[in-house]
Amino acid sequence: MKSHKLSQPDSWLRYHDIPGQGAPLVMLHGLGCSSSFDYPRLLAGPGLIGRRALLVDLLGHGFSDKPKDFSYTPGAQAQILAQWLKALDLRGFDLFAHSMGGSIAIELATLLPNHIRHLVLAEPNLDSGGGTYSRALAAWDEVDYVARGHQDIINAFGADNPNWAGNMAVASPLAVHRAAQGLVNGGPVSWREQLLELTMPRCIIFGEKSLPHPDTEWLPRHGIATQVVANAGHSLAWDNPAGLAAAIAAALD
C-alpha cells in the first residue's frame, strides 16, 4: 500500500498501485466501504487481470486518514482525488466507481475531463435524495450518529451485508454521516447534468436484482451505454465479482 500526503486537510490518502499493463484503472468505492477491500478480487477477473489499477480508499474510509475538519461531500472528495492524481502526473487513465463513488467520479471527471479515457459507473447516485442507506444515515443528528447511530446502523443492516458492516466498522462515523448528507443534499448542479456534459465514453452498470430501473432506458437515449450484471444487486463487487470485472472490461474495450 502507498500513501500520499495531502496539504489540505493535513492527512494521508492511501491506495494500492497494482502493477500491470495498459491504461491505468482508478477505482473508487461507495459509502462506508473501501477500495482496498472491495476490488482486489475484481483484478483477477476476466478482462482485468494483468492490468495496472489504483485502488484508493477515500478520506474517512478504509486505510486513509479520517480528519475531523473535512466536509466529506462528493465535491470535496473529488478535489482531493484531483490533487492526488495531479501529484502522480497520471493521465490517460480509466475511471471506475460504485454508488457514492459514482457521484465523486462524475465530479472528478468534470474537474479533469482531459485526463480520463473512459468513465464506468456501477449504480451511481445521479440525483440528490440519497439511497436507502444514505437516507437512513443522514436522518440522524451528527452528534447522535457519531455517539451511537453508526453502531446502530451497522447492527440494523449488518446481518444482511456482513462485508458492508466490516467496512463500516473501520470507517469514520463522522465521515460516513457527512458523506450521506452530501448525497442527500446534492450540489448546485446535479450529477446527472454533469454526466450529460461529459464527452468521454461513459457506461453505467446495473445489477440484475436492481431491475427494473428507469435509467436503463433513459441513459441510452442520452448517449450513455448501460450493462447488466447477472446474479447481482447493488453490491455488485461482492455478489458477482467475475461478472462485474467482465462488464468493466467490456466497457473499456
CSV table of C-alpha atoms in Angstrom, one decimal:
chain,number,residue,atom,x,y,z
A,1,MET,CA,0.0,0.0,0.0
A,2,LYS,CA,1.2,3.5,-0.8
A,3,SER,CA,0.5,6.9,0.9
A,4,HIS,CA,0.1,10.4,-0.5
A,5,LYS,CA,0.4,13.4,1.8
A,6,LEU,CA,-2.3,16.0,1.3
A,7,SER,CA,-1.9,19.6,2.2
A,8,GLN,CA,-5.5,20.5,3.0
A,9,PRO,CA,-6.7,18.8,5.0
A,10,ASP,CA,-3.5,17.7,6.6
A,11,SER,CA,-4.0,14.0,6.0
A,12,TRP,CA,-2.7,10.9,4.2
A,13,LEU,CA,-4.6,9.3,1.4
A,14,ARG,CA,-3.7,5.6,1.0
A,15,TYR,CA,-4.0,3.4,-2.0
A,16,HIS,CA,-2.9,0.2,-3.7
A,17,ASP,CA,-1.0,0.7,-7.0
A,18,ILE,CA,-1.3,-2.8,-8.6
A,19,PRO,CA,1.3,-3.1,-11.4
A,20,GLY,CA,0.3,-4.2,-14.8
A,21,GLN,CA,-0.1,-3.2,-18.5
A,22,GLY,CA,-2.3,-0.8,-20.4
A,23,ALA,CA,-4.1,2.4,-19.3
A,24,PRO,CA,-4.3,2.6,-15.5
A,25,LEU,CA,-7.7,1.9,-14.0
A,26,VAL,CA,-8.5,4.1,-11.0
A,27,MET,CA,-11.2,2.6,-8.8
A,28,LEU,CA,-13.5,4.4,-6.2
A,29,HIS,CA,-15.7,2.8,-3.7
A,30,GLY,CA,-19.1,3.5,-2.2
A,31,LEU,CA,-20.4,4.9,1.1
A,32,GLY,CA,-18.8,3.3,4.2
A,33,CYS,CA,-16.7,0.9,2.0
A,34,SER,CA,-13.1,0.8,0.8
A,35,SER,CA,-11.4,0.0,-2.5
A,36,SER,CA,-8.7,-1.9,-0.6
A,37,PHE,CA,-11.4,-4.4,0.5
A,38,ASP,CA,-13.9,-4.3,-2.4
A,39,TYR,CA,-11.8,-4.5,-5.6
A,40,PRO,CA,-8.7,-6.8,-5.3
A,41,ARG,CA,-10.7,-9.8,-6.4
A,42,LEU,CA,-12.0,-8.0,-9.4
A,43,LEU,CA,-8.5,-7.6,-10.7
A,44,ALA,CA,-8.3,-11.4,-11.0
A,45,GLY,CA,-11.4,-11.4,-13.1
A,46,PRO,CA,-11.9,-11.7,-16.9
A,47,GLY,CA,-10.6,-8.7,-18.8
A,48,LEU,CA,-8.9,-7.0,-15.9
A,49,ILE,CA,-6.2,-9.5,-14.9
A,50,GLY,CA,-2.7,-8.1,-15.6
A,51,ARG,CA,-3.9,-4.5,-15.8
A,52,ARG,CA,-2.5,-1.7,-13.8
A,53,ALA,CA,-5.0,-0.5,-11.2
A,54,LEU,CA,-5.0,2.1,-8.4
A,55,LEU,CA,-7.4,1.2,-5.6
A,56,VAL,CA,-7.8,4.3,-3.4
A,57,ASP,CA,-9.5,4.5,0.0
A,58,LEU,CA,-11.4,7.8,0.2
A,59,LEU,CA,-10.7,10.0,3.1
A,60,GLY,CA,-12.6,8.8,6.1
A,61,HIS,CA,-12.7,5.2,4.9
A,62,GLY,CA,-10.5,2.1,4.9
A,63,PHE,CA,-6.8,2.8,5.5
A,64,SER,CA,-6.9,6.5,4.6
A,65,ASP,CA,-6.9,9.2,7.3
A,66,LYS,CA,-10.1,10.4,8.9
A,67,PRO,CA,-9.7,14.2,9.5
A,68,LYS,CA,-12.4,15.9,11.5
A,69,ASP,CA,-12.1,19.2,9.6
A,70,PHE,CA,-13.3,17.9,6.3
A,71,SER,CA,-16.8,18.1,4.7
A,72,TYR,CA,-16.7,14.6,3.0
A,73,THR,CA,-19.1,15.8,0.3
A,74,PRO,CA,-18.7,14.2,-3.2
A,75,GLY,CA,-17.3,17.5,-4.5
A,76,ALA,CA,-14.8,17.8,-1.7
A,77,GLN,CA,-13.6,14.2,-2.2
A,78,ALA,CA,-13.2,14.9,-5.9
A,79,GLN,CA,-11.0,17.9,-5.2
A,80,ILE,CA,-8.8,15.6,-3.0
A,81,LEU,CA,-8.6,13.0,-5.7
A,82,ALA,CA,-7.7,15.6,-8.3
A,83,GLN,CA,-4.8,16.8,-6.1
A,84,TRP,CA,-3.6,13.2,-5.7
A,85,LEU,CA,-3.8,12.3,-9.4
A,86,LYS,CA,-2.0,15.5,-10.4
A,87,ALA,CA,0.8,14.7,-8.0
A,88,LEU,CA,1.1,11.3,-9.6
A,89,ASP,CA,1.0,13.0,-13.0
A,90,LEU,CA,-1.4,10.4,-14.1
A,91,ARG,CA,-3.0,11.0,-17.5
A,92,GLY,CA,-5.0,8.8,-19.9
A,93,PHE,CA,-6.5,6.7,-17.2
A,94,ASP,CA,-9.8,4.9,-17.0
A,95,LEU,CA,-12.1,5.6,-14.0
A,96,PHE,CA,-14.5,3.1,-12.3
A,97,ALA,CA,-16.7,3.9,-9.4
A,98,HIS,CA,-19.5,2.4,-7.4
A,99,SER,CA,-22.6,4.0,-5.8
A,100,MET,CA,-21.4,7.2,-3.9
A,101,GLY,CA,-18.1,6.8,-5.6
A,102,GLY,CA,-20.0,7.4,-8.9
A,103,SER,CA,-21.0,10.8,-7.7
A,104,ILE,CA,-17.4,11.6,-6.8
A,105,ALA,CA,-16.2,10.2,-10.1
A,106,ILE,CA,-18.6,12.5,-12.1
A,107,GLU,CA,-17.3,15.4,-10.1
A,108,LEU,CA,-13.7,14.3,-10.7
A,109,ALA,CA,-14.3,13.8,-14.4
A,110,THR,CA,-15.7,17.3,-14.6
A,111,LEU,CA,-12.5,18.6,-12.9
A,112,LEU,CA,-10.1,16.5,-15.1
A,113,PRO,CA,-12.0,15.8,-18.4
A,114,ASN,CA,-8.9,15.6,-20.5
A,115,HIS,CA,-7.2,13.1,-18.1
A,116,ILE,CA,-9.9,10.4,-18.3
A,117,ARG,CA,-10.3,8.0,-21.2
A,118,HIS,CA,-13.5,6.1,-20.1
A,119,LEU,CA,-15.9,6.6,-17.2
A,120,VAL,CA,-17.6,3.5,-15.9
A,121,LEU,CA,-20.0,3.7,-13.0
A,122,ALA,CA,-21.9,1.0,-11.2
A,123,GLU,CA,-25.3,2.1,-9.9
A,124,PRO,CA,-24.2,5.6,-9.1
A,125,ASN,CA,-26.1,8.4,-7.3
A,126,LEU,CA,-27.1,10.6,-10.2
A,127,ASP,CA,-29.6,12.7,-8.3
A,128,SER,CA,-29.9,14.2,-4.8
A,129,GLY,CA,-32.0,12.5,-2.2
A,130,GLY,CA,-29.7,9.6,-1.5
A,131,GLY,CA,-30.4,5.9,-1.4
A,132,THR,CA,-31.7,3.6,1.4
A,133,TYR,CA,-28.5,3.6,3.4
A,134,SER,CA,-27.6,7.2,3.0
A,135,ARG,CA,-31.1,8.4,3.9
A,136,ALA,CA,-31.1,6.3,7.0
A,137,LEU,CA,-27.7,7.7,8.0
A,138,ALA,CA,-28.4,11.3,7.2
A,139,ALA,CA,-31.7,11.3,9.2
A,140,TRP,CA,-29.6,11.2,12.4
A,141,ASP,CA,-28.2,14.3,14.1
A,142,GLU,CA,-24.4,14.3,13.6
A,143,VAL,CA,-23.5,14.2,17.3
A,144,ASP,CA,-26.0,11.4,18.0
A,145,TYR,CA,-24.9,9.5,14.9
A,146,VAL,CA,-21.2,9.6,16.0
A,147,ALA,CA,-22.1,8.6,19.6
A,148,ARG,CA,-24.4,5.7,18.8
A,149,GLY,CA,-26.1,5.9,15.4
A,150,HIS,CA,-23.1,4.4,13.5
A,151,GLN,CA,-23.2,1.3,15.5
A,152,ASP,CA,-27.0,1.1,15.4
A,153,ILE,CA,-26.9,1.3,11.6
A,154,ILE,CA,-24.2,-1.4,11.5
A,155,ASN,CA,-26.4,-3.6,13.7
A,156,ALA,CA,-29.5,-2.9,11.6
A,157,PHE,CA,-28.1,-3.6,8.2
A,158,GLY,CA,-25.0,-5.7,9.0
A,159,ALA,CA,-26.7,-9.1,9.3
A,160,ASP,CA,-27.8,-8.9,5.7
A,161,ASN,CA,-24.5,-7.5,4.4
A,162,PRO,CA,-21.5,-8.5,6.6
A,163,ASN,CA,-19.0,-7.2,4.1
A,164,TRP,CA,-20.5,-3.7,4.3
A,165,ALA,CA,-20.7,-4.0,8.1
A,166,GLY,CA,-17.0,-4.8,8.2
A,167,ASN,CA,-16.1,-1.9,6.1
A,168,MET,CA,-18.3,0.4,8.2
A,169,ALA,CA,-16.6,-0.8,11.4
A,170,VAL,CA,-13.3,0.8,10.2
A,171,ALA,CA,-14.8,3.9,8.6
A,172,SER,CA,-15.1,7.2,10.5
A,173,PRO,CA,-18.7,7.7,11.8
A,174,LEU,CA,-18.3,11.4,11.2
A,175,ALA,CA,-17.1,10.9,7.6
A,176,VAL,CA,-19.9,8.5,6.8
A,177,HIS,CA,-22.6,10.8,8.2
A,178,ARG,CA,-21.3,13.8,6.4
A,179,ALA,CA,-20.9,11.8,3.2
A,180,ALA,CA,-24.5,10.6,3.5
A,181,GLN,CA,-25.7,14.2,4.0
A,182,GLY,CA,-23.8,15.2,0.9
A,183,LEU,CA,-25.6,12.5,-1.2
A,184,VAL,CA,-29.0,13.6,0.2
A,185,ASN,CA,-28.4,17.3,-0.3
A,186,GLY,CA,-26.7,17.1,-3.7
A,187,GLY,CA,-25.0,20.2,-5.2
A,188,PRO,CA,-25.8,23.2,-7.3
A,189,VAL,CA,-25.5,21.1,-10.5
A,190,SER,CA,-26.8,17.6,-10.3
A,191,TRP,CA,-24.5,14.7,-11.0
A,192,ARG,CA,-26.9,13.6,-13.8
A,193,GLU,CA,-26.5,17.0,-15.5
A,194,GLN,CA,-22.7,16.9,-15.1
A,195,LEU,CA,-22.7,13.3,-16.5
A,196,LEU,CA,-24.5,14.5,-19.6
A,197,GLU,CA,-22.0,17.3,-20.2
A,198,LEU,CA,-19.0,14.9,-20.2
A,199,THR,CA,-17.7,13.8,-23.6
A,200,MET,CA,-15.6,10.7,-22.9
A,201,PRO,CA,-17.2,7.3,-23.4
A,202,ARG,CA,-19.5,6.6,-20.5
A,203,CYS,CA,-21.1,3.4,-19.3
A,204,ILE,CA,-23.4,2.7,-16.3
A,205,ILE,CA,-23.6,-0.9,-14.9
A,206,PHE,CA,-26.6,-2.2,-13.0
A,207,GLY,CA,-27.1,-5.4,-11.0
A,208,GLU,CA,-29.8,-7.7,-12.4
A,209,LYS,CA,-31.5,-7.7,-9.0
A,210,SER,CA,-31.8,-3.9,-9.0
A,211,LEU,CA,-34.0,-4.0,-12.1
A,212,PRO,CA,-36.3,-2.6,-13.3
A,213,HIS,CA,-34.6,0.8,-13.2
A,214,PRO,CA,-35.7,3.8,-15.2
A,215,ASP,CA,-32.2,4.7,-16.1
A,216,THR,CA,-31.6,1.6,-18.2
A,217,GLU,CA,-33.9,3.3,-20.7
A,218,TRP,CA,-33.1,6.9,-20.0
A,219,LEU,CA,-29.3,6.7,-20.2
A,220,PRO,CA,-29.0,5.2,-23.7
A,221,ARG,CA,-31.4,7.8,-25.1
A,222,HIS,CA,-28.7,10.3,-24.0
A,223,GLY,CA,-25.7,8.6,-25.5
A,224,ILE,CA,-24.7,6.7,-22.3
A,225,ALA,CA,-24.2,2.9,-22.6
A,226,THR,CA,-25.6,0.5,-20.0
A,227,GLN,CA,-24.8,-3.0,-19.0
A,228,VAL,CA,-26.4,-5.5,-16.6
A,229,VAL,CA,-24.5,-8.0,-14.4
A,230,ALA,CA,-26.4,-11.2,-13.7
A,231,ASN,CA,-26.9,-12.5,-10.2
A,232,ALA,CA,-26.0,-9.2,-8.5
A,233,GLY,CA,-27.8,-6.5,-6.7
A,234,HIS,CA,-26.4,-3.1,-5.6
A,235,SER,CA,-23.3,-4.7,-4.1
A,236,LEU,CA,-22.0,-6.0,-7.5
A,237,ALA,CA,-18.4,-6.4,-6.4
A,238,TRP,CA,-19.4,-8.8,-3.7
A,239,ASP,CA,-22.4,-10.5,-5.4
A,240,ASN,CA,-20.7,-11.3,-8.7
A,241,PRO,CA,-17.1,-10.1,-8.9
A,242,ALA,CA,-16.3,-12.0,-12.1
A,243,GLY,CA,-19.4,-10.7,-13.8
A,244,LEU,CA,-18.6,-7.1,-12.7
A,245,ALA,CA,-15.0,-7.5,-13.9
A,246,ALA,CA,-16.2,-8.7,-17.3
A,247,ALA,CA,-18.7,-5.8,-17.5
A,248,ILE,CA,-16.0,-3.2,-16.7
A,249,ALA,CA,-13.6,-4.8,-19.2
A,250,ALA,CA,-16.3,-4.7,-21.9
A,251,ALA,CA,-17.0,-1.0,-21.2
A,252,LEU,CA,-13.3,-0.2,-21.6
A,253,ASP,CA,-12.9,-2.2,-24.8
